Coordinates of C-alpha atoms and ligand atoms in Angstrom, one line a residue:
X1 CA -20.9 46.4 -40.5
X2 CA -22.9 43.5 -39.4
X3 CA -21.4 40.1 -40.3
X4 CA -24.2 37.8 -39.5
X5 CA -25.7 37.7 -43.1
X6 CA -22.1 35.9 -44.1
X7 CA -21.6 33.7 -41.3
X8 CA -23.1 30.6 -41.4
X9 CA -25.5 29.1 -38.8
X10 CA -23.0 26.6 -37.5
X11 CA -20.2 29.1 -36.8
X12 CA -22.8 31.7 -35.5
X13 CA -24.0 29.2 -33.0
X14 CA -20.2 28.8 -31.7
X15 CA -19.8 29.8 -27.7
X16 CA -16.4 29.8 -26.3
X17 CA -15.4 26.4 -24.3
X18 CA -15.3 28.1 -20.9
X19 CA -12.3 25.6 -20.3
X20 CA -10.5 27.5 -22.6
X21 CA -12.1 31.3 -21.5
X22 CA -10.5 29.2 -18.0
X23 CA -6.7 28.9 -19.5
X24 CA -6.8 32.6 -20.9
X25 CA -7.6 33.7 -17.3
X26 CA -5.1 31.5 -15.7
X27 CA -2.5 33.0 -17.7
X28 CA -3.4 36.2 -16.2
X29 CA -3.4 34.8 -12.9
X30 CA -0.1 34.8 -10.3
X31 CA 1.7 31.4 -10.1
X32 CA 0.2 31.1 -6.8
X33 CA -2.7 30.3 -8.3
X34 CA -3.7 26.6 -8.6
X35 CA -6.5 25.2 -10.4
X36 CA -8.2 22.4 -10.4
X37 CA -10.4 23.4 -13.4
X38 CA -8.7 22.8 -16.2
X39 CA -6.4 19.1 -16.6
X40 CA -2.8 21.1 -17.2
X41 CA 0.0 18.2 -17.3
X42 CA 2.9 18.1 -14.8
X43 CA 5.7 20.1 -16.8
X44 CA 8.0 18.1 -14.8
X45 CA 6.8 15.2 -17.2
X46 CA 7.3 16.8 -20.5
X47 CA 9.5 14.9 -22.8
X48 CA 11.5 17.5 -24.4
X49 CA 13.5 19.8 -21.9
X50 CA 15.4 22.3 -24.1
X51 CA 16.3 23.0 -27.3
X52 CA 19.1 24.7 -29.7
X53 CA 17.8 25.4 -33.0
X54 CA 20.6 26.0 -35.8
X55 CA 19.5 28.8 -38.2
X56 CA 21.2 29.1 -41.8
X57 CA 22.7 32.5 -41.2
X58 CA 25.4 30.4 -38.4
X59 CA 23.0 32.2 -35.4
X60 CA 21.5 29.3 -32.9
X61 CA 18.0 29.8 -31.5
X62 CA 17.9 28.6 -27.4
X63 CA 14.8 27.3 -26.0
X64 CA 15.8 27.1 -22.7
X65 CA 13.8 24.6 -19.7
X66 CA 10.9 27.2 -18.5
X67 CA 10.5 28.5 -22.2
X68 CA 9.8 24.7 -23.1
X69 CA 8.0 24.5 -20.4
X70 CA 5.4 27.3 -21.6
X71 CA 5.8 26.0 -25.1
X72 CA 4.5 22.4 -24.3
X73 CA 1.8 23.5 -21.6
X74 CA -1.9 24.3 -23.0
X75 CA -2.4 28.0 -23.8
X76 CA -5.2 30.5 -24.5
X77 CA -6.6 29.3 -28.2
X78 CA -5.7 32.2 -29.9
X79 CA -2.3 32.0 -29.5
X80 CA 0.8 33.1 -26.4
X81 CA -0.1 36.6 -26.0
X82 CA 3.4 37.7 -26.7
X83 CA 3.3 35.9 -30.3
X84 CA 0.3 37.7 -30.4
X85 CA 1.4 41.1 -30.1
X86 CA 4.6 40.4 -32.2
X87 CA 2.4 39.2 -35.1
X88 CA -0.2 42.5 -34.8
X89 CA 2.8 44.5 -34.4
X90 CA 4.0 42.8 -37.7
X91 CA 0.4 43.5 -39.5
X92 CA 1.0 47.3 -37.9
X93 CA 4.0 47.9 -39.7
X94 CA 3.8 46.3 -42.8
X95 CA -0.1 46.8 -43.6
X96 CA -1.3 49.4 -41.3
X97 CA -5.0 48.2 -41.6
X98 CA -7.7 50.4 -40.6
X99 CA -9.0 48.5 -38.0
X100 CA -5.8 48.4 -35.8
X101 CA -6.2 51.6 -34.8
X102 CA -10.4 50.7 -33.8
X103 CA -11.0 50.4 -30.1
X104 CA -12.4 46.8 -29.3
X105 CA -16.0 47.7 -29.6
X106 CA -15.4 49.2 -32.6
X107 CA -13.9 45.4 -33.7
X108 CA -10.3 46.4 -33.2
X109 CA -8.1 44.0 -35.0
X110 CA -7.6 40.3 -33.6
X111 CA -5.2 37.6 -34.9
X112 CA -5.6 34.0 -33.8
X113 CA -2.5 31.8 -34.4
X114 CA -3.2 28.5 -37.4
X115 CA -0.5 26.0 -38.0
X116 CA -0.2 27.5 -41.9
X117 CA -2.4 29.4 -44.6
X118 CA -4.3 26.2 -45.5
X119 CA -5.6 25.5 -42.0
X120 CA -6.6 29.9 -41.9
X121 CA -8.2 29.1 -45.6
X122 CA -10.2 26.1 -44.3
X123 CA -11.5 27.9 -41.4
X124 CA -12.4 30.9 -43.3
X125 CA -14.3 28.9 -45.6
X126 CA -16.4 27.0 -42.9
X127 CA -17.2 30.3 -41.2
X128 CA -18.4 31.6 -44.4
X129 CA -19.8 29.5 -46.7
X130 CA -23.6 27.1 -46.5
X131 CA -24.1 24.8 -49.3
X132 CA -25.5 26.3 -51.8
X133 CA -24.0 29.7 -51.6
X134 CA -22.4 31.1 -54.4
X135 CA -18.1 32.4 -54.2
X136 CA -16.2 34.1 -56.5
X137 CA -12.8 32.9 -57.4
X138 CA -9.9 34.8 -59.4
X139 CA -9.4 31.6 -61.9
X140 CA -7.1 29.9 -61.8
X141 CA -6.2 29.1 -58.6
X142 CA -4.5 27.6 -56.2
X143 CA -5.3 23.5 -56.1
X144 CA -5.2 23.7 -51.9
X145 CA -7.8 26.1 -52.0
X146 CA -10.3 24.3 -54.3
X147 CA -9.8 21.2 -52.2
X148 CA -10.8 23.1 -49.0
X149 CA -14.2 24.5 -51.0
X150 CA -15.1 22.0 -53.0
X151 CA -16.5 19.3 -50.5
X152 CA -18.4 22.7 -48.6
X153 CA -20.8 22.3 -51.4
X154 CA -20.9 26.2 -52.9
X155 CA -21.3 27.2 -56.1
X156 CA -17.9 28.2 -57.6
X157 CA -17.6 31.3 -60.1
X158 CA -14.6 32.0 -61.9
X159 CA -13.3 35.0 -62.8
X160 CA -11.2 35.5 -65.4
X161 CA -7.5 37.4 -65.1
X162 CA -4.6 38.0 -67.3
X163 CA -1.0 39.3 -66.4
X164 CA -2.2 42.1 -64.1
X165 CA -4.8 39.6 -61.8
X166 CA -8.5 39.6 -61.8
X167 CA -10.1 41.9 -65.0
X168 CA -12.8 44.1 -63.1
X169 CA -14.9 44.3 -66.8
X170 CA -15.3 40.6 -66.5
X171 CA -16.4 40.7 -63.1
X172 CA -18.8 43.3 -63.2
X173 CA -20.1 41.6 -66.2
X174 CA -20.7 38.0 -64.6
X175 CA -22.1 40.2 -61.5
X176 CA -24.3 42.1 -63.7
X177 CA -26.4 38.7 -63.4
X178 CA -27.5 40.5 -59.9
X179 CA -28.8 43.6 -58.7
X180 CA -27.2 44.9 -55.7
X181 CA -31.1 44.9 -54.7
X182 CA -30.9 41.1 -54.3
X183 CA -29.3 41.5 -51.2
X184 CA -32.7 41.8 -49.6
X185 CA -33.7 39.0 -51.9
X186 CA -33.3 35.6 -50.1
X187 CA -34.4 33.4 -53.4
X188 CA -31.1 35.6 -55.5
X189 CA -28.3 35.5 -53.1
X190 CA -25.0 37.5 -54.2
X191 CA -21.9 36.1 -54.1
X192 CA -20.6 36.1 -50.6
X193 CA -16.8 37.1 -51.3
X194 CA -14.3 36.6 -53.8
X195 CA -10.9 34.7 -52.9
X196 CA -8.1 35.9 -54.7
X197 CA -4.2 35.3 -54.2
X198 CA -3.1 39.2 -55.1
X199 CA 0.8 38.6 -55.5
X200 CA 2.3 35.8 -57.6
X201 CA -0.8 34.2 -57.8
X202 CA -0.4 30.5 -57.5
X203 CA -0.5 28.9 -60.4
X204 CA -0.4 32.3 -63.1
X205 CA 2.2 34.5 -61.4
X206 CA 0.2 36.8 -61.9
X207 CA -0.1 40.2 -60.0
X208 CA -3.5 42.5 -59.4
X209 CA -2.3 46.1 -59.7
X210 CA -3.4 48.7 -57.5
X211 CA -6.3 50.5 -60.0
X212 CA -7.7 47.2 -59.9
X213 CA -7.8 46.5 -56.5
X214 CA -9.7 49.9 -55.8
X215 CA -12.0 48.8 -58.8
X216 CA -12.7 45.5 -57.2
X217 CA -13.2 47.0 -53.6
X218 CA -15.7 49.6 -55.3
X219 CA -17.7 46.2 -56.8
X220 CA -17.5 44.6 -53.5
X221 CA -18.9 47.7 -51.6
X222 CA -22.2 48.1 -54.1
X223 CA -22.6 44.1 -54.1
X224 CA -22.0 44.0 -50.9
X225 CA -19.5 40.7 -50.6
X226 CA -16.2 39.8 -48.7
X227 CA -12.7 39.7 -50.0
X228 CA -10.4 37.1 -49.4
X229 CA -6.4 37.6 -50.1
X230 CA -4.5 35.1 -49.7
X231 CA -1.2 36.3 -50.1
X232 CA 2.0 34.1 -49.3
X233 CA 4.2 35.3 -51.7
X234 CA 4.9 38.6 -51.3
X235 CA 8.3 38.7 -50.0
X236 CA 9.7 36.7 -53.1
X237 CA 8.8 40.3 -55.3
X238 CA 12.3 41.4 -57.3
X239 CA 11.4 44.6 -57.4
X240 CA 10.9 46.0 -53.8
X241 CA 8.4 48.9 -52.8
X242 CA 9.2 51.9 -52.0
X243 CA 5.9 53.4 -50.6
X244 CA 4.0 51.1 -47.9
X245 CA 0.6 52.6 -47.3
X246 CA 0.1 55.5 -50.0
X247 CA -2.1 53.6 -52.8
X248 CA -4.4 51.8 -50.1
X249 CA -7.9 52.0 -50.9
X250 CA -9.7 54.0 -47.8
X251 CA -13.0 52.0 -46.8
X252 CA -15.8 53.8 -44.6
X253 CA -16.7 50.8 -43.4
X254 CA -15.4 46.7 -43.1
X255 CA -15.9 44.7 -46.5
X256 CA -12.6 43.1 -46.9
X257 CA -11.3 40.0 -45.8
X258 CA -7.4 38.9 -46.3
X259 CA -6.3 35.9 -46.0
X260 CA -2.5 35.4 -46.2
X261 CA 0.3 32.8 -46.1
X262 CA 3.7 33.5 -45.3
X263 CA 5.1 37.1 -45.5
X264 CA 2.9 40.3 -47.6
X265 CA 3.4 43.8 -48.3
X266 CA 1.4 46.3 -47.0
X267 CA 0.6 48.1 -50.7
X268 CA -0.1 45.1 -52.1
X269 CA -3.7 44.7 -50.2
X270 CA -7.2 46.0 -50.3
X271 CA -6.7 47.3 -46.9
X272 CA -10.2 48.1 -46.1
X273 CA -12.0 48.0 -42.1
X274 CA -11.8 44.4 -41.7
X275 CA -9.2 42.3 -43.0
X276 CA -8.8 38.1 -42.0
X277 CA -5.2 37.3 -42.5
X278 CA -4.0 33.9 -42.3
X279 CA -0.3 33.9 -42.8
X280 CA 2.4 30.9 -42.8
X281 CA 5.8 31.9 -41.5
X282 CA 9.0 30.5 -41.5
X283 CA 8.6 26.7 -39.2
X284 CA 4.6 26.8 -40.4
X285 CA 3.2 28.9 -38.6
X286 CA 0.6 30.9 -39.9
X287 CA -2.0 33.2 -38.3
X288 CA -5.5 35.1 -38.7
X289 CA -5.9 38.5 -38.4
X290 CA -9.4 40.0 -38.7
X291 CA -12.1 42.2 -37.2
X292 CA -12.9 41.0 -33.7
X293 CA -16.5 39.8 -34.5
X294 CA -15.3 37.2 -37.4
X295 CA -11.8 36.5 -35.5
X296 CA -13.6 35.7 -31.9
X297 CA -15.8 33.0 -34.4
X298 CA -12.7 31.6 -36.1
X299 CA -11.0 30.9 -32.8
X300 CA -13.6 29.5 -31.0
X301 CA -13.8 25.6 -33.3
X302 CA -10.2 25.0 -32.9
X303 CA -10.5 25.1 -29.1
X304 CA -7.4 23.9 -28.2
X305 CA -4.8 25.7 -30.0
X306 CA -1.4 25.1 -28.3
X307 CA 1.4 27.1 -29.4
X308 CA 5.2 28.1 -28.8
X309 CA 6.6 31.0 -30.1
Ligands
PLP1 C1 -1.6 30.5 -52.7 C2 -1.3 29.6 -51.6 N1 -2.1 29.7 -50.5 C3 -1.9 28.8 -49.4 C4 -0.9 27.9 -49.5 C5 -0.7 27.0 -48.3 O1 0.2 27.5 -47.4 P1 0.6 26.7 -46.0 O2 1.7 25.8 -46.5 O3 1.2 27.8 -45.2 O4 -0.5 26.0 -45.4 C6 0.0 27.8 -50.6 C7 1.0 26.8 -50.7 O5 1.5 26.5 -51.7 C8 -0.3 28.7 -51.7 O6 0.5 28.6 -52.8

């Protein structure tokens, strides 16, 4: 799939900094290497020299000097690569989405650490949306999440949901407006993607079953927008799942963005080629996961992402 008809101008015309393409290479580089490229700071001068971090289970977390060290020094923007494999590991094992098993031309899946879901959501939305373009939204929804569109100037649709999440009849009906045609018709654009919060939807509670999310997914394939999940509350279910990846929707090709906070559930997604996942853990963190293609654009603004695991 070709993303460049949902990415906007501003985010296609990103480059890497090469100061940070610089720091990713350093960190593969022996530590006999100095450079004078980039302005690293003296760890020597760092404020904080270790740390013991009390959990509630009685267990304390050390951080000892050179872990500091690494935690307080810049890093590559995406995130410390071992963070990074624990956190595709994570969306290995509880999600299992297609494209982790893609080689990287084939837009294997990337994650790129955020400092929570709000930050992912923001950045999502400013890779995607142009004033004037229209969204879909599973109504109604979380406040953060109009406050992040709103100012980008799109045209906000809401879709109507009831116990069980979004109601596919009312979404066909409002898309019926379209053709799937219009796609090649500049002066009727579709919808770019719909943004929906698939578990314990914040405000409703709500939940979209798993008929519904293949409906959806078959509407988003012939009308050809993205899928945003935003998904934080999974973990807080009271009824646990047995089976992780049996009712996922199989895509032939990427049409389906997530974007998460906090912990999810595998079964509980649209799991289709390309899922974005921004996730907030426990301490705010949060990451993105996504095909490579949008993931190398959503990395590239923040620049100077510092992070400790
Ligand atoms: C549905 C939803 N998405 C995103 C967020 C923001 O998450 P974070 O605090 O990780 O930025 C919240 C927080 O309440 C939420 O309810």
């Amino acid at each position: 799939m070709n993303y460049s008809r949902f990415i906007t101008s501003v985010s296609a015309a990103r480059k890497a900094s090469p100061i940070r393409v610089l720091t990713e290479l350093m960190q593969k580089s022996p530590p006999s290497l100095i450079s004078l490229a980039g302005g690293a700071p003296n760890p020597a001068v760092f404020p904080f020299k270790k740390a013991t971090i009390a959990t509630g289970h009685g267990n304390a977390v050390e951080i000892g000097e050179d872990l500091m060290k690494r935690a307080l020094q810049y890093s590559a923007s995406a995130g410390i690569p071992e963070l990074l494999s624990w956190l595709k590991n994570f969306q290995r094992n509880l999600h299992n989405p297609p494209t982790a098993n893609y080689s990287p031309e084939q837009g294997q899946m990337e994650v790129c650490v955020t400092t929570g879901s709000q930050e992912g959501l923001c950045k999502v939305f400013e890779m995607l949306i142009n004033p004037g373009d229209s969204i879909l939204l599973d109504a109604p929804t979380y406040s953060g999440t109009l406050a992040a569109l709103r100012p980008l100037g799109c045209s906000i649709i809401n879709i109507p949901s009831d116990q069980h999440g979004i109601i596919p009849k009312a979404l066909k009906e409002i898309l019926s407006a379209w053709s799937p045609e219009d796609i090649k018709n500049h002066s009727r654009p579709l919808p770019k993607f719909l943004y929906t919060i698939p578990n314990g939807c914040n405000p409703t509670g709500n939940s979209l079953t798993t008929d519904r999310k293949k409906e959806i997914y078959q509407i988003a394939r012939k009308y050809d927008f993205l899928i945003i999940e935003d998904d934080p509350y999974y973990f807080l279910q009271f009824e646990k799942v047995e089976s992780r990846f049996s009712d996922r929707p199989q895509a032939s090709h990427r049409q389906s963005y997530s974007t998460h906070s906090g912990f999810y559930n595998a079964h509980q997604h649209f799991h289709t080629d390309d899922n974005i996942t921004a996730s907030s853990a426990v301490g705010r963190k949060g990451f993105l996961g996504a095909h490579r293609q949008s993931c190398g654009v959503l990395q590239d603004p923040a620049g100077c992402n510092a992070h400790c695991c």
